[in-house]
Short mmCIF file of C-alpha atoms in Angstrom, two decimals:
data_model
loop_
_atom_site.label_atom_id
_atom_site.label_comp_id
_atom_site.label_asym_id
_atom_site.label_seq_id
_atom_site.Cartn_x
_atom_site.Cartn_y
_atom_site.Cartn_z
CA UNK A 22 0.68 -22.24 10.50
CA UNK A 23 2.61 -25.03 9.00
CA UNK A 24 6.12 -24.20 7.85
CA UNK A 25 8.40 -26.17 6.00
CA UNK A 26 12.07 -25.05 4.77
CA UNK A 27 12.67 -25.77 1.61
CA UNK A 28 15.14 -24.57 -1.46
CA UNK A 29 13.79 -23.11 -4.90
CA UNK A 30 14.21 -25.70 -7.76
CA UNK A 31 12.31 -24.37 -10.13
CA UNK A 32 10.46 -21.43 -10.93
CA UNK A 33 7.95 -21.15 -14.07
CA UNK A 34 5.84 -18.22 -15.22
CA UNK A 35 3.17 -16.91 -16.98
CA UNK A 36 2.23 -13.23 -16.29
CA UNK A 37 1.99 -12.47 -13.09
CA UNK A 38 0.89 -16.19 -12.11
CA UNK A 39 4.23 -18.14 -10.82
CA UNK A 40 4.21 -21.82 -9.99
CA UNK A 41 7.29 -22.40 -8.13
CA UNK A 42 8.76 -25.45 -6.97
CA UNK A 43 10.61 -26.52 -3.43
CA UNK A 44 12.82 -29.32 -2.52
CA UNK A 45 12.18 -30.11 1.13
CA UNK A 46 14.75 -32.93 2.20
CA UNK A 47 14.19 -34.67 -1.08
CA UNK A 48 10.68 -34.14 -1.19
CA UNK A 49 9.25 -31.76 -3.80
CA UNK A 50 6.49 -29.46 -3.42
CA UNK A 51 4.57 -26.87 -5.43
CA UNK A 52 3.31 -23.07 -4.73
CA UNK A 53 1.13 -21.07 -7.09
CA UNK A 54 2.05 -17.83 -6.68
CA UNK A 55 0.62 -14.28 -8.28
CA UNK A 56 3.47 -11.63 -8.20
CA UNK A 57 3.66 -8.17 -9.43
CA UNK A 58 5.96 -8.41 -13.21
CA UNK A 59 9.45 -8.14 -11.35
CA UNK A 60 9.09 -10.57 -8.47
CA UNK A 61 11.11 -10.06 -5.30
CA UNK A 62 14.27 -11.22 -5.75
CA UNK A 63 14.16 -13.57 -2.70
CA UNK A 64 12.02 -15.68 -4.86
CA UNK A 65 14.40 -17.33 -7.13
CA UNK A 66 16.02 -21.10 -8.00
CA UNK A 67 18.73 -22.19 -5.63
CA UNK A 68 17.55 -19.67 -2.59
CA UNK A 69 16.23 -21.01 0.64
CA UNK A 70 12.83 -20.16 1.78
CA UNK A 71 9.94 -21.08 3.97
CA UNK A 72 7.28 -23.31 2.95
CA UNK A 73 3.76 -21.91 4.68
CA UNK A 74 0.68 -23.49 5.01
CA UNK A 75 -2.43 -23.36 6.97
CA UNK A 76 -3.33 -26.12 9.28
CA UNK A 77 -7.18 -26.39 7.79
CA UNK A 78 -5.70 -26.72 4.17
CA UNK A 79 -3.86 -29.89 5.02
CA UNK A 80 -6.17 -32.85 3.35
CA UNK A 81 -5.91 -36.32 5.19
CA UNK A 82 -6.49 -39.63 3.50
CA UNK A 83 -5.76 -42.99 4.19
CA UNK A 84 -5.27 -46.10 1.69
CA UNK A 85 -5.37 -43.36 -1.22
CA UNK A 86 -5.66 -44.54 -4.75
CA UNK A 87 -6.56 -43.59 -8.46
CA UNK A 88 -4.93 -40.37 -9.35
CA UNK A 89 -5.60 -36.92 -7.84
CA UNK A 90 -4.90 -33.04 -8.70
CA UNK A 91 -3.56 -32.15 -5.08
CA UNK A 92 0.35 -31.51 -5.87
CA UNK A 93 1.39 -31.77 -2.37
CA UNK A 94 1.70 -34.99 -0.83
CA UNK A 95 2.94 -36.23 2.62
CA UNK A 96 3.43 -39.44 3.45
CA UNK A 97 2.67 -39.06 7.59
CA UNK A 98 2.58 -40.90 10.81
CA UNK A 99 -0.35 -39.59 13.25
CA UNK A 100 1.34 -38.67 16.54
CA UNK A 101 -1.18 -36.75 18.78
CA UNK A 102 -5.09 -36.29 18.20
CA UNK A 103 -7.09 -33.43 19.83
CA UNK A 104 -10.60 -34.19 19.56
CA UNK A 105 -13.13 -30.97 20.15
CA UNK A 106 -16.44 -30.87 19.32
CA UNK A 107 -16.25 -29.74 15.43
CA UNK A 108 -13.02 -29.57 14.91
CA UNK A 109 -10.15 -31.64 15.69
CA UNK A 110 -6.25 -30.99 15.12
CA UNK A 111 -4.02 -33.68 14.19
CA UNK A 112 -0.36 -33.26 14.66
CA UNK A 113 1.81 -35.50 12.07
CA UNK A 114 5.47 -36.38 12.00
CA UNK A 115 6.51 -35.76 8.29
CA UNK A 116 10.17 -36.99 7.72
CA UNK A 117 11.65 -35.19 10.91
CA UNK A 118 8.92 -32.20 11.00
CA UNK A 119 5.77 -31.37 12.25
CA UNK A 120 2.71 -30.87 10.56
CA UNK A 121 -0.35 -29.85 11.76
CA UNK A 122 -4.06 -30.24 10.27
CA UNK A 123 -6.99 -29.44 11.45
CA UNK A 124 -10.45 -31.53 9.84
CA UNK A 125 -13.76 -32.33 11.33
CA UNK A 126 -14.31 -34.43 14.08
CA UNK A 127 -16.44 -36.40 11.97
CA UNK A 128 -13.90 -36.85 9.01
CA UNK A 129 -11.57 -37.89 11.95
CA UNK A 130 -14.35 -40.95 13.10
CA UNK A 131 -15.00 -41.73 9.49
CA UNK A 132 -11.20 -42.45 8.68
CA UNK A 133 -11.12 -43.93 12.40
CA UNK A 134 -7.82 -41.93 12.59
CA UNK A 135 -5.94 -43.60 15.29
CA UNK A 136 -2.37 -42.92 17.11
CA UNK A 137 0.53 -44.50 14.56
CA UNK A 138 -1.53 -44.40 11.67
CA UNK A 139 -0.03 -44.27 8.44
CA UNK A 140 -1.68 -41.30 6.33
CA UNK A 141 -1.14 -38.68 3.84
CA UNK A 142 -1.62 -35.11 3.87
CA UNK A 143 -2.38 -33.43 1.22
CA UNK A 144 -1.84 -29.73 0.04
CA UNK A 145 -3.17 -27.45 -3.17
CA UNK A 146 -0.43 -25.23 -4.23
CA UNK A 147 -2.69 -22.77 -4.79
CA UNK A 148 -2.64 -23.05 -0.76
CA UNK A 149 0.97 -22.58 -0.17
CA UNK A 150 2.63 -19.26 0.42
CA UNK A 151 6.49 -18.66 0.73
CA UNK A 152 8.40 -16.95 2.83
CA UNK A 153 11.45 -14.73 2.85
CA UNK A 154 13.94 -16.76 5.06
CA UNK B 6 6.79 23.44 -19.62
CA UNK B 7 10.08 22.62 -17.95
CA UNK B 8 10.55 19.68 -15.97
CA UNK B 9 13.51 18.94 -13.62
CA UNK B 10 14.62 17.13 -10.54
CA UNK B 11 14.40 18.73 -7.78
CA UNK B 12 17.41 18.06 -5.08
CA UNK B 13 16.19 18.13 -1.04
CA UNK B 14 18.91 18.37 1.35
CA UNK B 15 17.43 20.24 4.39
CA UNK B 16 17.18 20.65 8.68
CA UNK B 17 14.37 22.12 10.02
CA UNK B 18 13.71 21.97 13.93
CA UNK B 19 10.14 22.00 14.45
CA UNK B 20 8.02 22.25 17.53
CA UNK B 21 5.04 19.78 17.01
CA UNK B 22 2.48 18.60 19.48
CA UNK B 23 4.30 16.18 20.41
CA UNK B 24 7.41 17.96 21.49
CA UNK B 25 10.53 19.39 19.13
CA UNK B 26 10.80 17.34 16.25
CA UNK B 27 14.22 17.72 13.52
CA UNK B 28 12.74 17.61 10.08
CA UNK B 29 15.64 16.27 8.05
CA UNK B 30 15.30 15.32 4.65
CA UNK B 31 17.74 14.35 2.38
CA UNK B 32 16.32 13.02 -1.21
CA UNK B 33 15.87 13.46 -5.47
CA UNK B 34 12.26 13.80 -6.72
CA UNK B 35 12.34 12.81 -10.45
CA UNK B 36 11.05 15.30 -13.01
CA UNK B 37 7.10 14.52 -13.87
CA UNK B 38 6.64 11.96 -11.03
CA UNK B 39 3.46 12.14 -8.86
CA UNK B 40 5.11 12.46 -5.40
CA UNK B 41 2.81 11.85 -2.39
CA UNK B 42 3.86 12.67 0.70
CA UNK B 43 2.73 10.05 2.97
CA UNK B 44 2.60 9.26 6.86
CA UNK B 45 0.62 10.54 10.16
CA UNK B 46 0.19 14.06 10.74
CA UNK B 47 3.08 15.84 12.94
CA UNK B 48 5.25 13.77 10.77
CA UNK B 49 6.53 16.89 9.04
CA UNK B 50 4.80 16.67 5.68
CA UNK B 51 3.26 19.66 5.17
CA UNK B 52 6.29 21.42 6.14
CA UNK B 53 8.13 20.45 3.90
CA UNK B 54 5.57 21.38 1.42
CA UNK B 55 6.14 24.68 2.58
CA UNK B 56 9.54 24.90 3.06
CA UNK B 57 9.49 23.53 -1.20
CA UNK B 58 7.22 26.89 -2.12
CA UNK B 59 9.36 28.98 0.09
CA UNK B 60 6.83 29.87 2.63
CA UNK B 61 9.20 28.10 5.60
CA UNK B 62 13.00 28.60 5.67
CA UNK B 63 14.99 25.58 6.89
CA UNK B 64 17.81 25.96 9.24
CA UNK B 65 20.06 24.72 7.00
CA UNK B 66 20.67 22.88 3.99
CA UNK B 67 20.63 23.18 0.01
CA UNK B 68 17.12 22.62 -2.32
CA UNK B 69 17.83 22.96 -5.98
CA UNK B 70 14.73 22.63 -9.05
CA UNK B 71 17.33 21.55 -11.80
CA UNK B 72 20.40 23.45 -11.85
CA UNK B 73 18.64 26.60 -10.19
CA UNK B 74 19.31 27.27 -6.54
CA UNK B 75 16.13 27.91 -4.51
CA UNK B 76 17.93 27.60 -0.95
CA UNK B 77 21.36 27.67 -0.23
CA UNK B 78 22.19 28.40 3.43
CA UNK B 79 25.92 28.66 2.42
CA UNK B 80 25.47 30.72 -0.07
CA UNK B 81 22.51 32.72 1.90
CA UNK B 82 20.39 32.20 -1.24
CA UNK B 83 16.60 31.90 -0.46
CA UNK B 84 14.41 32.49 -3.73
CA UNK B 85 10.61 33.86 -2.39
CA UNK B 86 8.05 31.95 -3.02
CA UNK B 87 6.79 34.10 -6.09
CA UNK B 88 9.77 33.46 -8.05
CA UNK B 89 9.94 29.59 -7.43
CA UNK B 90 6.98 28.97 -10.60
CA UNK B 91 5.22 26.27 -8.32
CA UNK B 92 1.40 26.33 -7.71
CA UNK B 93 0.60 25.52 -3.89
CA UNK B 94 -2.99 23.98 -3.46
CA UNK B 95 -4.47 23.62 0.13
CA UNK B 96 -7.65 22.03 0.95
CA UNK B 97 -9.30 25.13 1.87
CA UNK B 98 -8.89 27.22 -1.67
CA UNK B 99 -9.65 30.66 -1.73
CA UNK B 100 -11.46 31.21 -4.72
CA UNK B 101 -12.26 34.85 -5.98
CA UNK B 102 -15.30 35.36 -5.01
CA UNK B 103 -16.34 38.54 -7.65
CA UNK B 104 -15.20 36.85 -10.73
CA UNK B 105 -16.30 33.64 -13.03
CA UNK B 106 -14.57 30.49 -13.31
CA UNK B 107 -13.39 31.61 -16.46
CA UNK B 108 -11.79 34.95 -15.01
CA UNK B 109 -10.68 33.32 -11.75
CA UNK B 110 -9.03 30.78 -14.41
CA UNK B 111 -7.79 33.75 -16.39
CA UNK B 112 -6.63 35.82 -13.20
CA UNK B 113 -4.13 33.19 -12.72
CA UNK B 114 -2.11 32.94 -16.28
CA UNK B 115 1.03 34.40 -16.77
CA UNK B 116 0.37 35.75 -20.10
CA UNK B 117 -3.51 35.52 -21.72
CA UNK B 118 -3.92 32.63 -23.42
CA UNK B 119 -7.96 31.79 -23.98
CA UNK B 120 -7.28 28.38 -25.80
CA UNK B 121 -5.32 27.38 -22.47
CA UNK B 122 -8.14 28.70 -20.65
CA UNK B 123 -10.60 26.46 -22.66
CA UNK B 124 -8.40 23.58 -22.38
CA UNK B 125 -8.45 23.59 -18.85
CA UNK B 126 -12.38 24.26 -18.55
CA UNK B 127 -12.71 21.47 -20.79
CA UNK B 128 -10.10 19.17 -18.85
CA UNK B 129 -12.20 19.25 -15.34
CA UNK B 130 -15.58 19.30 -16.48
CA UNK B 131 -16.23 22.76 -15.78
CA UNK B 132 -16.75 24.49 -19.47
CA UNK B 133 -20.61 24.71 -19.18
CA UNK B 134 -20.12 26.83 -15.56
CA UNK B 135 -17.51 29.06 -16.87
CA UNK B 136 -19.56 32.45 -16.95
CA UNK B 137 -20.69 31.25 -12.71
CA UNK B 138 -19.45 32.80 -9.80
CA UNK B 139 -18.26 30.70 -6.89
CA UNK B 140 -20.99 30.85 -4.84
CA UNK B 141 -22.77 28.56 -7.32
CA UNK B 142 -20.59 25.90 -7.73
CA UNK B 143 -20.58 23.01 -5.26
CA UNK B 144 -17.92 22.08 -3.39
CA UNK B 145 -16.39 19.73 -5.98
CA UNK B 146 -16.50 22.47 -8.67
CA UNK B 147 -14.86 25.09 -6.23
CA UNK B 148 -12.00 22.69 -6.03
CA UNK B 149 -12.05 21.81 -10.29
CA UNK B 150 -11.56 25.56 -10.75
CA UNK B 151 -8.81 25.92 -7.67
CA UNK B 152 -7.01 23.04 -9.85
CA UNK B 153 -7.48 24.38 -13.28
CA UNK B 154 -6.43 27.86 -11.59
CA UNK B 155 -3.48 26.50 -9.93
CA UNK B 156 -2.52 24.62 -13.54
CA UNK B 157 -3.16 27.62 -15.19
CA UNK B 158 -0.13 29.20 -13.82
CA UNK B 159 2.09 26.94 -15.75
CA UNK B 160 3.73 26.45 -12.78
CA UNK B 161 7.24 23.96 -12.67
CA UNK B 162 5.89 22.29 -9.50
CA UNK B 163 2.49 21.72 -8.53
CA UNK B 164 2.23 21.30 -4.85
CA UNK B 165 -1.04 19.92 -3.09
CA UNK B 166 -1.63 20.21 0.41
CA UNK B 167 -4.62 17.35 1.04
CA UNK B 168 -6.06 18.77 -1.58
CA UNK B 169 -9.30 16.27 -1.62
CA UNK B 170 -9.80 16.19 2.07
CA UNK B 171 -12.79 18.19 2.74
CA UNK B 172 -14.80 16.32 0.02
CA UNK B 173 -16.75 13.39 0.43
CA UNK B 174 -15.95 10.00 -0.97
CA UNK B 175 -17.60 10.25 -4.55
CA UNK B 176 -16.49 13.69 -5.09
CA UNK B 177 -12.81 12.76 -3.84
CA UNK B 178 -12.37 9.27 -6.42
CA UNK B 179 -13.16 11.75 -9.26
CA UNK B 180 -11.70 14.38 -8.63
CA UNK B 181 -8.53 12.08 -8.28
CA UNK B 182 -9.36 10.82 -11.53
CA UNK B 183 -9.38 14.41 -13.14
CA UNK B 184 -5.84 15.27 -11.29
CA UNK B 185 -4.35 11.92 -12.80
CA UNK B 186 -5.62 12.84 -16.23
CA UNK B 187 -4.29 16.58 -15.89
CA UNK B 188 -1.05 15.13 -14.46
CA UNK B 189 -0.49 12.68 -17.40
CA UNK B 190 -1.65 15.33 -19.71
CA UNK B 191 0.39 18.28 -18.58
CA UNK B 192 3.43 15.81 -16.84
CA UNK B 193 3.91 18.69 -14.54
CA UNK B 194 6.06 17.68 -11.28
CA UNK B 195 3.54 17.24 -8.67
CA UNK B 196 4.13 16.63 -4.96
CA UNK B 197 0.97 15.69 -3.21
CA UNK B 198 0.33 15.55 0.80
CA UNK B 199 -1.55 12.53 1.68
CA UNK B 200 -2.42 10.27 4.51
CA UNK B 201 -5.35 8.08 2.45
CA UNK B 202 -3.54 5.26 1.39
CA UNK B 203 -6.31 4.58 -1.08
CA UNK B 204 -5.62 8.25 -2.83
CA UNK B 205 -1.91 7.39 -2.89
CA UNK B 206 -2.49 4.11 -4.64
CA UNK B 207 -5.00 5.96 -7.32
CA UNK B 208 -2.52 8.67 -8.12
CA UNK B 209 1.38 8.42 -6.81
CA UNK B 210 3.78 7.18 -9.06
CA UNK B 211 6.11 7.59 -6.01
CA UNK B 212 5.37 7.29 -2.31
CA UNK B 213 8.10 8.86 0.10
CA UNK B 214 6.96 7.85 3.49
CA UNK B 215 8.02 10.24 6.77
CA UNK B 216 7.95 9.32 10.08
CA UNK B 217 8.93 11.54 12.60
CA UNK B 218 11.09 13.87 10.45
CA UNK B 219 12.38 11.42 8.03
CA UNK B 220 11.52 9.51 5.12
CA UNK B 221 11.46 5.98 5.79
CA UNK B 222 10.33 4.32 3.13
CA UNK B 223 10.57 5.60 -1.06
CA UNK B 224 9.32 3.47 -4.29
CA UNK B 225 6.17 3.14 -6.15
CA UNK B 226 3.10 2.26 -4.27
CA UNK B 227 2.66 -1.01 -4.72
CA UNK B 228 6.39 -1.75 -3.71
CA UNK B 229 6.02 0.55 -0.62
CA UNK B 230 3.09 -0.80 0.91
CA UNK B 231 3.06 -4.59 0.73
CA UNK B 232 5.43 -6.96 2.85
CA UNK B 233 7.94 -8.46 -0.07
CA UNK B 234 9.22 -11.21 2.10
CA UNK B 235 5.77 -13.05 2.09
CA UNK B 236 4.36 -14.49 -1.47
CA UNK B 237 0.43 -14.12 0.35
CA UNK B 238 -0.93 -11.19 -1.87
CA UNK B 239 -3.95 -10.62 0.68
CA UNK B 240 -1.65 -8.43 3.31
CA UNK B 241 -3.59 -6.64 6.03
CA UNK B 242 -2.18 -5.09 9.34
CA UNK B 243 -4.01 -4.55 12.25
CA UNK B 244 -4.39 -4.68 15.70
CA UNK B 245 -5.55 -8.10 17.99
CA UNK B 246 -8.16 -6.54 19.54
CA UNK B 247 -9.39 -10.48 20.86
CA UNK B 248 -8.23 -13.84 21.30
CA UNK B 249 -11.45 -16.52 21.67
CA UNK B 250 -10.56 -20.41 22.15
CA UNK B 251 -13.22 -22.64 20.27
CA UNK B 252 -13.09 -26.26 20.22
CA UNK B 253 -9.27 -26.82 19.02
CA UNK B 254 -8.75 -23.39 18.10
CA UNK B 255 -8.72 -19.47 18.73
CA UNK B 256 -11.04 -17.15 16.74
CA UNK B 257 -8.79 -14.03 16.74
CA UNK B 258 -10.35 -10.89 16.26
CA UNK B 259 -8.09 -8.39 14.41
CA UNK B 260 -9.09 -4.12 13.64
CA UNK B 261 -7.37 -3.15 10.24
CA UNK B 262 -5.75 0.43 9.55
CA UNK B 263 -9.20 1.54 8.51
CA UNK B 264 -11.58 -0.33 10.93
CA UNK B 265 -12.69 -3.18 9.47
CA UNK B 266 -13.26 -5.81 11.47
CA UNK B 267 -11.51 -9.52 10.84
CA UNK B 268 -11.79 -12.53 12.33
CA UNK B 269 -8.92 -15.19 11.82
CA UNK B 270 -8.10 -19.03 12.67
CA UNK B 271 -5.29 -19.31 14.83
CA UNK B 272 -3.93 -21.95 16.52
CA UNK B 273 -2.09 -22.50 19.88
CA UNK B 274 1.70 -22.26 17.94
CA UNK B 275 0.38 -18.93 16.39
CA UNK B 276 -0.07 -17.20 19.37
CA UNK B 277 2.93 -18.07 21.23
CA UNK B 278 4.05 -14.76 21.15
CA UNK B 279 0.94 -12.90 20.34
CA UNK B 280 -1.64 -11.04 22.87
CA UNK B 281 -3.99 -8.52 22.47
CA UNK B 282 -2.72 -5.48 21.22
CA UNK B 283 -0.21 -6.64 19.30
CA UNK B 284 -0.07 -5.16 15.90
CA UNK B 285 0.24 -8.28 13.72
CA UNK B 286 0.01 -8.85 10.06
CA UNK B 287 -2.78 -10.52 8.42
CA UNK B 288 -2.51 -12.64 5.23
CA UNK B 289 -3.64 -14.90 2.39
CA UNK B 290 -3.26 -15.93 -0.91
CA UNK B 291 -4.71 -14.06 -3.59
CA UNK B 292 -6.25 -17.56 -4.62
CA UNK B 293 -8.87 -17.76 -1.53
CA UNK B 294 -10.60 -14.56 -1.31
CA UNK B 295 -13.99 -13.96 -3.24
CA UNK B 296 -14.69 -10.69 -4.42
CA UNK B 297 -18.37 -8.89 -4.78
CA UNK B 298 -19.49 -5.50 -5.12
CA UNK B 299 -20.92 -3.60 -2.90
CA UNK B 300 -23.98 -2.18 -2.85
#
């Protein structure tokens, strides 16, 4: 899994449906969240926490344009690509981390991904989880 | 019907079968709560159970229901079972066998009270069998009229040794619907032996877990049984029973608490310090799984 740490800087709610945001070096990200009506008290503005996500939710594009819904966004450099068969993994230097995705092998020839490239990854925060620190 | 809290502060060696064992609980049960009893057997549930209804003596230790003493081994106060007012429900009831439902409901009251009687009858579904005798009732029924019996008592505690156990899966969901219903509508303290997580969910309003002797774990269901330091609301554990490379990845194979079978994405950083065996956590957001019924 992808894991990012980050600090609470905002929480909103509505029910039992939380959308949460995280700070990560500057960078802020968002996590839709469903929690029971007294949420853990970990989860709260100001803490420190662990950004998780799953390699094969990371989105890559390239030259993106126009406006889209995804509400995480990395700007990336490409650093290693594992080609298999179906499936290839793509490991990405974001700021000073690592992140991993994992896309076709098809969507990797058809965006000619290629060592130094400059791409984004891209995240739904319904796709991102947090984590007690 | 009075309600209070009930004070545990007890020792009990036991010999179990797997070796001596010190039963040592030390906790408050609130008055009306639902209290299951939860964890593998040997763990020492049902002995507690018994040592509540007086049936097994600790070796030392105080239990109090309010301000009265039941157990005192200071004092060398140990109240029998008969005067403790509790109800004690095992999954093998023994109903009796020459009377109705009605009189085997009536046997049980304190003082004769028909409108209770009906109430009850009414209250598990059993008013149109009320002039049978056991032997033609079905398994279910035998166990609505071992309920309504033990209710019938008026008892201050209601204690239920697996009560459900010995009935299949339909029967069990509603008969636990009937004991929440009689619960809410009677709010008698009821502590409830359990190891079916699912039953625990549908009825507890308080879990105490006990491992080896000891409570581990206390709270409401939901807080007991899901990992609070991960926001995934999908939270399965299991055990890896195999690790497959594919392409770029591992297809992990994973065998929940009750069997099922799941298959995960991992990849190589995941498994650093997994291997086969290895009980692991499984989880997802509450977003990505579809739900359909079964048929």
């Amino acid at each position: 899994m992808n894991k990012l740490p980050g600090k609470i800087s905002k929480v909103q709610q509505s029910g039992a449906i939380l959308l949460v945001d995280v700070d990560v070096d500057g960078h802020g990200f968002s996590a839709l969240l469903i929690e029971s009506a007294t949420h853990p008290e970990w989860l709260q503005v100001g803490n420190t926490i662990d950004l998780v996500f799953k390699e094969t939710e990371v989105t890559l594009a390239k030259n993106l344009s126009g406006i889209i819904s995804m509400r995480n966004r990395m700007k990336c450099t490409v650093q290693r690509i594992e080609r298999g068969e179906l499936l290839s993994k793509i490991s990405l230097k974001f700021q000073e981390y690592l992140v991993t995705s994992a896309i076709t092998t098809r969507a990797v020839d058809s965006l000619q991904l290629a060592l130094g490239d400059e791409v984004e990854a891209l995240v739904k925060a319904n796709e991102v989880s947090l984590m007690k620190k | 019907m009075e309600n209070s809290v009930i004070f545990i502060d007890i020792e009990k060696r036991m010999l179990t079968a797997n070796g001596p064992m010190n039963l040592s609980i030390h906790t408050t049960i609130p008055a009306g709560e639902l209290v299951a009893l939860f964890g593998e057997s040997g763990a020492g549930k049902t002995t507690l159970l018994r040592i509540l209804a007086g049936l097994v003596t600790p070796d030392k230790g105080l239990i109090k229901f309010g301000s009265t003493i039941w157990f005192d081994s200071e004092k060398k106060i140990n109240i029998p079972p008969q005067l403790r007012n509790i109800s004690l429900m095992f999954q093998d009831y023994a109903l009796f066998p020459n009377m109705t439902v009605e009189q085997n409901i009536q046997f049980a009251q304190p003082e004769k009270d028909q409108s209770k009687v009906n109430e009850l009858l009414a209250l598990f579904g059993l008013t149109e069998f009320r002039k049978r005798k056991p032997t033609g009732l079905s398994g279910g029924q035998k166990q609505r009229v071992a309920l309504a019996r033990a209710l019938a008592r008026k008892p201050q505690l209601l204690l239920l040794d697996e009560p459900l156990s010995a009935l299949d899966a339909e029967m069990r969901i509603a008969l636990q619907d009937e004991i929440a219903q009689a619960h809410q509508l009677l709010g008698v303290t009821t502590i409830m032996v359990s190891h079916d997580l699912n039953e625990v969910f549908r009825l507890a309003t308080q879990v105490l877990c006990i491992e080896n002797g000891s409570i581990t774990r206390t709270g409401k269901p939901e807080e007991v049984f899901s990992d609070n330091s991960i926001s995934g609301k999908v939270q399965i554990t299991g055990q890896i029973a195999r690790i497959e490379k594919q392409d770029t990845i591992n297809v992990v194979t994973v065998i929940s608490g009750n069997n099922q079978i799941i298959k995960v994405i991992a990849f190589e950083s995941d498994l650093e310090n997994l291997k086969i065996g290895d009980r692991v956590m499984v989880f997802s957001k509450a977003f990505n799984p579809i739900i359909s019924k079964l048929r």
